Each structure stands twice: as C-alpha cells, then as structure tokens.
Amino acid sequence: MIDTLNSLALGFSVALQPAVLFYAVLGCVVGTLVGVLPGLGPLAGISLLLPLTYGLTPTTAIVLLAGIYYGAMYGGSTTSILMRIPGEAASVITCVDGHAMTLKGRAGAALAIAALGSFVAGTLSVVALMLLAPPLASFALRFGPPEYVALLLLGFILLSYMSSGPMVNTLAMAALGLILGTVGIDLLSGFHRFTYGVTDLADGLGIVPVAVGLFGLSEILLTAGGDTPPSVYKPKLRELVPSREELKASISPCLRGSVLGFLIGIIPGSAHIISSFVSYGVEKRISKHPERFGHGAVEGVAGPESANNAAASGAFVPMLALGLPSGPIPAVLLAALMIHGVAPGPLLMEQHPDLVWGFIASMYIGNLVLLILNLPLVGIFVNVLRIPYSYLYPTIVVFCVLGVYAVNSSVVDVWIMLATGAVGYGLRKFEFDMAPAVLGMILSPIFEMSLGQSLAMSGGSYGIFLDRPIALTMLIMVLALLGLSLRDALKRQRGGWRTGAGLDA
Amino acid sequence: MRHRLQALATCAAFLLLPWLPALAQTYPDHPIQMIVPFPPGGVADLAGRPVAAAMEKTLKQPIVVQNRAGAGGAVGMAAAASAKPDGYTILVALSSISIIPEADKLFDRKPAYTLDQLAPIALLSADPTVLVVKSDAPWKSAKDFVEDAKKRPDTIAFASSGVYGTLHMAMAMFAAAADIKLRHVPFTGGGPALTALLGNNVQALASGPGPVAAQIKAGALRPLATWGNKRLEAFPDVPTFIELGYKDVEFYIWAGMFAPKGTPEPAMKALRDATRAAVKDPDFVETMKKLESPVTYMDAPEFQKFWDADAARLAKALVKIGRVQ
C-alpha cells in the first residue's frame, strides 16, 4: 500500500509537469470531439492522431492518446442522447433511453448524468487499475476462446432485454443482426462469405457504419418523413440539471456499471464494446419497473455510460501489467511506446515507473478535466436542439458521412451506412427496435470465431467448455438465467413481469 | 533579318517558358501518396512513416501516408496496384502481399490484384520469425519440440495471425519440413495470438522478433529457433532452422516499397534514389532499431530476386496447406 502511494506520488509529480498536463487536457478535449462526432470512435481517433505523437516523449504521447480514448467515451453519449445517433459503438444503447429522455425534455439531465456517471466510473476504475492491475492481469490472460464462448452466450440472453416491443420483433431483429455479422472472411477457413467480390467487404460490415445507419440516419429519415415538422425544443435552465430523484436513481446503476464495465474491460479482445449492453440488460432485469426502459429511464443512461468508461480503463490492465496488446486500442498505444524505444513487456512497470505511474496519475486528472469540460458543455450541446430541423439534420448527415469515411478512408463504409439507414427507416416504420440488431451484429462474429478457436484448441471436443473453470461457471450461469426466463414465461398467464412490461405479444 | 530572328527566338522562348519544367522532368512536382494497407501502429505503418519522412528530405515534396486497412491488407494493396502509374502513388507492404493472390487462386476468387501489377522499389526490413513457447513449457529446444510433436500428433496447438496469414505460413512451412502435425488456432492478428500464447490457450507461436523481444527478456517466453538464414543479433544463442537441418525453412516478415507497374523510369529512379538515401538516414535507422526491426535494404533488382524466391516458397507452402476444412 505504501509502495502504491509512493508510486502514485511519483506519478503525480510526472503528471503535473506542465507539458504532461497540457497533453492530458488536449487529449481529453480532442477525445470529447472525437466522441461527439458521429462515426468517429476512439480507435479511429487515436489511430488518426498516432503519427502526430512521434515527436513527443513517450509519457506525453501515451497520456495524449489515452486521453483521446477515455475522452471519446465521455463524448460518445452526446449525440446518442440528443439526436439518437451513436457517437461511437459503446454508446449505441444509450440512444434508446437517452433520446427518450430528450423527447421528454430531460436532455440536459441525461447529458449531466452521463458525464457524472462517466466521472465516477472512470475514477473508480483508475483506483482499481492502480491497486489490482497485476493480479487482475493474470486472471484476464486465462480468458481464452472457451471463456469468450460462455461470455457471449450470456450476451445472447441479454438480447431479449434490448427491446421494449413484442418479443417476436426483438428476436427477428436479433436474427437480422446475427446474419449481418456473418459477412466477411471466415476466420477459420479464410473463405469469403457474402462479399460478392467486393474486397472491402472481406472484413465484414463495420459496426460503426451500421449503427450510425440503423439509429442515426433512420431517425433523420423518420423525422423528415413526418406529416408535421417537429417543434423546435427550447430548453429551460432548470431542465439542464438532473432532479434529486434522477440523481438518486442513478447511483446504483452507476456503481454496478463501473464494476461490470471494468471486469469486462480487462478481458483481452473487443469485449469492451458489449460492456454498455451488459449493463443495460442488467439494469432492466433487476429493475422493479422494467417497463420504463425504452421510454426514458435514467438508469438506462447512467448504467451503460458508466460501464463503457470503466471498460476503457479496464482495457489498460493487461497492457500496463503485462505489456500486452490485448485489444485494438492498447495495440495502438503500445505501438506509440515502441516508436519511442519503450519495449512493451511484463517489465514495463518496473523499468518505466515514471511512465506507467505518470500515465495512471494523468487519468485521475483527465477524468476531472473531462467532468469540468463536459458539465458546462451540457448547456451548449442542449442548445443545438434549438436549431431548426431543416438546418440541423442535413448538417448531421454531412458529419455522419465524414465520420464514417474518415475511419478507413472507405467509400464502401459510407454506402453501408446509407443502405442500413434505409433499411432501418423501413424497419422502424413497422416499429422494430434497432438495438437487438446492433448487439446481434457485434456478438455473432466474435461468438463464431471463439467457438471455432475453442474447437481448434481441443481438436473438436466440446469437453473443453467443461474442463475450464471460468467457462464452466459462466455456462452454469447461462443455464440458471435460462431457467429463470422459463419460469417467467410459465408465469405469464398469471401476470409475470414480462407481460406487464409488454415484452410478450 | 537578324533582328527578326532574334525577336522570333525570344517570342518562342517566352511561349515555351511554361512548358520548360515539363521538359526538364522535374519529378516530383506535387505531394506523393504512400498507401499503407494496414492500420496505424502495425509493422508496415511503423516502417512506412519514418521512411516517408526521410524520403521527403531528398524528394523535396511531402509524402502523405494513407492507411487503407482491410481484408488483411488486400484492400490497400489492390488500391495501389490499380492506381495511376505516375509515380505519385507508392505502397509499403509486407510479405503477405505474395500470399493474398495465391489464396484468392485457391478459392477460385477473382484476385483483388496480381503481383505483376506492382513493381518493387526497395526492401526496407526483413525480420525472420521466431518460434516461441512459454518459459514453463517442457521443450528446451526445437529438437524437444519436434520429438514431442511426433509422439503425440495433432495435440500441440499454435496460434497465428489468421488463416494463411504470415504467422500461419511460417509455422506451416516448419511443420511440413519436420513432418509433424500441429493444431492451428487462428486469431485476428499478431497481438491476440501472442496474448493466447501467454494465457496458455496455445503452446507455440511463430512471431516477429519485435513483439516478443521484451517478453523473452522478461523471462515469460523461450525462443526455440528462428526462420532466418543467419542468427538474429538480438538472440545470438537461438539457432536457425537451417542450422538444425531444415534447409527449406526460411521465412521473413518483410516490409518493402512498391509502385504500380508502368511508373515512368525517371520517377522510379528518383524513388529508388530517395529510398537509398532514406535507409541511411540516422533518424530512420534509429527508429527501426527501436522497433527491433533493423534495416535490411535491397535495391529494386536485388529485391525483385528476393521477392520472387519468397513468393515461390510461399506459393508452394500455401498449395501444400490447401483449403482448410
């Protein structure tokens, strides 16, 4: 403990140097912008800015890039809440209740709750990162393909909580998402599926273009297709501040989201994207009034937004403790270190304590900066809604196209966004929800890949799922949850909560 | 009369003046685009950016690096292969450039590009892959590994960066030469494959030296052999497969620079000269050393020979693997 405090003191002495502090703040500001712009997510943001860090010192480079990463997690919720356009993949689910709150005139409150939740989660998970990184990292390493399969099975159960419409519609959309997720190279055989000779489709449909299309463009089309233009919203000052009840209702979801998000974040791979979905599903499952979800439940904003920020910090655990490029974002950060001659490895913390602890300390500062930055911005962002729709929406479409194109300089991605926008418009006319489709599309390729990898590891034997304790535990949880759902289904005639919530047709 | 001629000549000179630069062949007269077909932070990107910076010093024009990632590099390579051959589009690609068209052939696909659409400019680096296992693994040498693998075929699992990816090809070449059968578990890149090895989900990995150097120094991984034709400077105690008697087992993750075929000769010469100067640039040499990927320079003719031999080896290995069922 004393060691940790000493190290932290060293860290702050580094992080408070004017240059490091400057780049931490700069990273947070750029990150917020990257998050706010629809389509541009943290990975695209730090990838685009990586070359600019070549002239910096290793510490300032990593502090800047990490600031962009968790800054984007703060900013990602803004367009989700105001316009139902996901700022990045981890904020997709925030669109549902966040935008519903906007329609109820609570946009300011939703933005403030998202910022506060992100701050609490960000700070708590830096504490966890600082105290628990080494033991957690070895746990995270044990998370191989079989564990992923079990985790994703849990994720599939979540699909049914992603919608407030009839169950048939939810499952249809989930199936659509799963099918969309099969486009691209089959990882195990190298076979191109559903690419129709278009090389750009070999990596599959990107989550970002599809999510922006299904949520954002469809929303714009729906508004444009309405009989009467929507009335322009005039926010009042007292509506910017969350009410006492809203704050109270947000505390537990925020704490649960922080823990869940952090634990999911440390897992190597791309699991962090599902952290916000998991949090949403959990909040809805344990809520006494699940029927409020989808209609502006503040828990549906507080939980997921906390979870995605905690996951952002969690992702640094294997990176700092083991020097492992455990996911796409840590890989870019480690590349930035390698350029500066810092070889990432298990000795990173020992050999470069000033760098590692300076980085950790800068995250405390960064989270504070983001809170100070984001709370006043709430007032400004909400005022965006004052702009008449005939000016606002075309501008947003331009930003969507730019953001989606910038990620890979790919025109194909723009077409994907436009096509899914049209599909989303049609489906929403028939009152299908889009969230299960997006979650399905995220889950299906990872699930298929992990299942294939697990079976490749075991030479085709399914016993591998029973031999590994973490996987087995999670599979038992899956069965238990399925059992609970069955019980609910049986109770349906007697008025179980699902019927009350309108989950069953 | 003389006056008239003089006047005419002057007029002609003025008329020709705007065309003079074109006649003088001042390549390059506007910025050059460098396509890197992988995301920022990957090997190609890390080698491409500093070499671009060094070449700018000679060419006196900015070189704009554009990352066109996708389909294991096929998207960006195809874009470069079909770009206008005017000297203003160049490509920095890795060994996988030779594999992708062969894999397309294997699956009867319309190839994204063919190798004869590209002309080599220079080889920048060539790092032999290293066979690594966990340091608590039972095998102390490549010989132990082969013997054990022969005793229990199809049980030892290795990770790769993806099916037909560089790390898969390296291991497949070795397995074929040693006549052993291993389990192949593909991942979505070198990073996840390394994570899988350290997490005990697989038992072996062929990796570029850069990503594993620090893990080996920290004692987490043990190198058994390398795929080079001479020992690596960073690991002088680790034998090559050639030394161990597998004389065809040679594999490098290399980075090279290409231009679309048909790029005018003066532009090719300017690019080759600029690259030759760039690889001697101290900043570039220093950067590559930090990346554990020392500069291995070859000019176009020599690189063409190296590339042909490499592509032939890879094509042979790929046909041997065949379609994965």
PDB file of C-alpha atoms in Angstrom, chain A residues 47 50-51 54 141 144-145 187-192 199-200 202-203 268 322-326 332 335 338-341 343-347 408-409 449 453 456-459 468, chain B residues 40-41 45-46 49 66-72 74-75 107 109 112 162-164 183-188 191-192 194-195 198-199 201 210 214-215 218 220 287 290-291 323-324:
ATOM      1  CA  SER A  47      -5.178   5.894 -34.994  1.00  0.00           C
ATOM      2  CA  LEU A  50      -0.900   8.479 -33.655  1.00  0.00           C
ATOM      3  CA  PRO A  51       1.543   9.918 -36.231  1.00  0.00           C
ATOM      4  CA  TYR A  54       6.044  10.771 -32.905  1.00  0.00           C
ATOM      5  CA  LEU A 141      -4.989 -13.867 -19.501  1.00  0.00           C
ATOM      6  CA  GLY A 144      -9.298 -17.602 -23.741  1.00  0.00           C
ATOM      7  CA  PRO A 145     -11.664 -18.558 -26.545  1.00  0.00           C
ATOM      8  CA  LEU A 187     -11.561 -16.691 -39.749  1.00  0.00           C
ATOM      9  CA  LEU A 188     -11.075 -20.446 -39.653  1.00  0.00           C
ATOM     10  CA  SER A 189     -11.150 -21.299 -43.334  1.00  0.00           C
ATOM     11  CA  GLY A 190     -10.242 -17.995 -44.998  1.00  0.00           C
ATOM     12  CA  PHE A 191     -13.394 -18.263 -47.084  1.00  0.00           C
ATOM     13  CA  HIS A 192     -15.079 -15.003 -48.144  1.00  0.00           C
ATOM     14  CA  THR A 199     -12.747  -6.797 -51.323  1.00  0.00           C
ATOM     15  CA  ASP A 200     -13.796  -4.065 -48.897  1.00  0.00           C
ATOM     16  CA  ALA A 202     -13.972  -9.050 -46.581  1.00  0.00           C
ATOM     17  CA  ASP A 203     -13.606  -7.648 -43.069  1.00  0.00           C
ATOM     18  CA  PRO A 268      -8.440  -9.261 -23.914  1.00  0.00           C
ATOM     19  CA  LEU A 322       1.962  -7.427 -18.999  1.00  0.00           C
ATOM     20  CA  GLY A 323       2.788  -5.092 -21.868  1.00  0.00           C
ATOM     21  CA  LEU A 324       0.281  -6.988 -23.987  1.00  0.00           C
ATOM     22  CA  PRO A 325      -1.565  -5.546 -26.962  1.00  0.00           C
ATOM     23  CA  SER A 326      -4.729  -7.120 -25.580  1.00  0.00           C
ATOM     24  CA  VAL A 332      -2.047   1.311 -30.925  1.00  0.00           C
ATOM     25  CA  ALA A 335       2.933   0.936 -30.874  1.00  0.00           C
ATOM     26  CA  MET A 338       7.645   1.241 -29.276  1.00  0.00           C
ATOM     27  CA  ILE A 339       8.259   4.171 -31.609  1.00  0.00           C
ATOM     28  CA  HIS A 340       9.871   5.874 -28.618  1.00  0.00           C
ATOM     29  CA  GLY A 341      12.034   2.881 -27.790  1.00  0.00           C
ATOM     30  CA  ALA A 343       9.651  -2.065 -25.376  1.00  0.00           C
ATOM     31  CA  PRO A 344       6.303  -3.199 -24.012  1.00  0.00           C
ATOM     32  CA  GLY A 345       6.561  -6.284 -21.851  1.00  0.00           C
ATOM     33  CA  PRO A 346       5.935  -7.627 -18.360  1.00  0.00           C
ATOM     34  CA  LEU A 347       8.697  -5.410 -17.010  1.00  0.00           C
ATOM     35  CA  ASN A 408     -10.893   3.724 -43.065  1.00  0.00           C
ATOM     36  CA  SER A 409     -10.941   6.199 -45.955  1.00  0.00           C
ATOM     37  CA  MET A 449     -14.717 -17.087 -34.033  1.00  0.00           C
ATOM     38  CA  GLN A 453     -10.971 -21.340 -31.901  1.00  0.00           C
ATOM     39  CA  ALA A 456      -9.495 -25.930 -32.841  1.00  0.00           C
ATOM     40  CA  MET A 457      -7.770 -25.865 -29.440  1.00  0.00           C
ATOM     41  CA  SER A 458      -9.449 -29.066 -28.292  1.00  0.00           C
ATOM     42  CA  GLY A 459      -9.239 -30.875 -31.626  1.00  0.00           C
ATOM     43  CA  ARG A 468     -12.120 -24.876 -17.803  1.00  0.00           C
TER      44      ARG A 468
ATOM     45  CA  PRO B  40      -1.705   2.720 -37.818  1.00  0.00           C
ATOM     46  CA  GLY B  41       0.607   1.085 -35.323  1.00  0.00           C
ATOM     47  CA  ASP B  45       2.838   1.668 -40.693  1.00  0.00           C
ATOM     48  CA  LEU B  46       5.724   1.864 -38.235  1.00  0.00           C
ATOM     49  CA  ARG B  49       6.059   6.635 -41.766  1.00  0.00           C
ATOM     50  CA  GLN B  66      -2.710   6.956 -46.098  1.00  0.00           C
ATOM     51  CA  ASN B  67      -3.775   3.889 -44.115  1.00  0.00           C
ATOM     52  CA  ARG B  68      -6.124   1.792 -46.221  1.00  0.00           C
ATOM     53  CA  ALA B  69      -6.658  -1.219 -43.971  1.00  0.00           C
ATOM     54  CA  GLY B  70      -8.960  -4.120 -44.686  1.00  0.00           C
ATOM     55  CA  ALA B  71      -9.058  -7.779 -45.665  1.00  0.00           C
ATOM     56  CA  GLY B  72      -5.566  -8.497 -44.364  1.00  0.00           C
ATOM     57  CA  ALA B  74      -5.835  -6.709 -49.726  1.00  0.00           C
ATOM     58  CA  VAL B  75      -7.906  -3.518 -49.882  1.00  0.00           C
ATOM     59  CA  PHE B 107     -10.646 -20.325 -53.531  1.00  0.00           C
ATOM     60  CA  ARG B 109     -11.894 -15.976 -56.429  1.00  0.00           C
ATOM     61  CA  ALA B 112      -8.035  -8.463 -55.730  1.00  0.00           C
ATOM     62  CA  GLY B 162      -5.098 -15.579 -39.179  1.00  0.00           C
ATOM     63  CA  VAL B 163      -5.511 -18.406 -41.639  1.00  0.00           C
ATOM     64  CA  TYR B 164      -2.932 -18.036 -44.476  1.00  0.00           C
ATOM     65  CA  ARG B 183      -3.247 -27.846 -34.215  1.00  0.00           C
ATOM     66  CA  HIS B 184      -3.778 -24.451 -35.782  1.00  0.00           C
ATOM     67  CA  VAL B 185      -5.776 -21.846 -33.829  1.00  0.00           C
ATOM     68  CA  PRO B 186      -6.110 -18.655 -35.899  1.00  0.00           C
ATOM     69  CA  PHE B 187      -6.578 -15.263 -34.236  1.00  0.00           C
ATOM     70  CA  THR B 188      -7.237 -11.841 -35.670  1.00  0.00           C
ATOM     71  CA  GLY B 191      -1.304  -9.250 -30.756  1.00  0.00           C
ATOM     72  CA  PRO B 192      -4.227 -11.550 -29.940  1.00  0.00           C
ATOM     73  CA  LEU B 194       0.622 -13.538 -28.516  1.00  0.00           C
ATOM     74  CA  THR B 195      -1.999 -12.991 -25.794  1.00  0.00           C
ATOM     75  CA  LEU B 198       0.835 -16.114 -22.767  1.00  0.00           C
ATOM     76  CA  GLY B 199      -2.591 -17.179 -21.482  1.00  0.00           C
ATOM     77  CA  ASN B 201      -4.511 -21.213 -24.658  1.00  0.00           C
ATOM     78  CA  GLY B 210       9.738  -7.125 -32.203  1.00  0.00           C
ATOM     79  CA  ALA B 214      10.599  -7.814 -24.269  1.00  0.00           C
ATOM     80  CA  GLN B 215       8.616 -10.907 -23.247  1.00  0.00           C
ATOM     81  CA  ALA B 218      11.499 -10.697 -19.031  1.00  0.00           C
ATOM     82  CA  ALA B 220       7.963 -15.043 -19.939  1.00  0.00           C
ATOM     83  CA  THR B 287      13.539   4.222 -35.283  1.00  0.00           C
ATOM     84  CA  LYS B 290      13.810   0.712 -31.512  1.00  0.00           C
ATOM     85  CA  LEU B 291      11.186  -1.397 -33.229  1.00  0.00           C
ATOM     86  CA  ARG B 323      -8.106 -25.354 -48.347  1.00  0.00           C
ATOM     87  CA  VAL B 324      -8.605 -25.589 -44.608  1.00  0.00           C
TER      88      VAL B 324
END
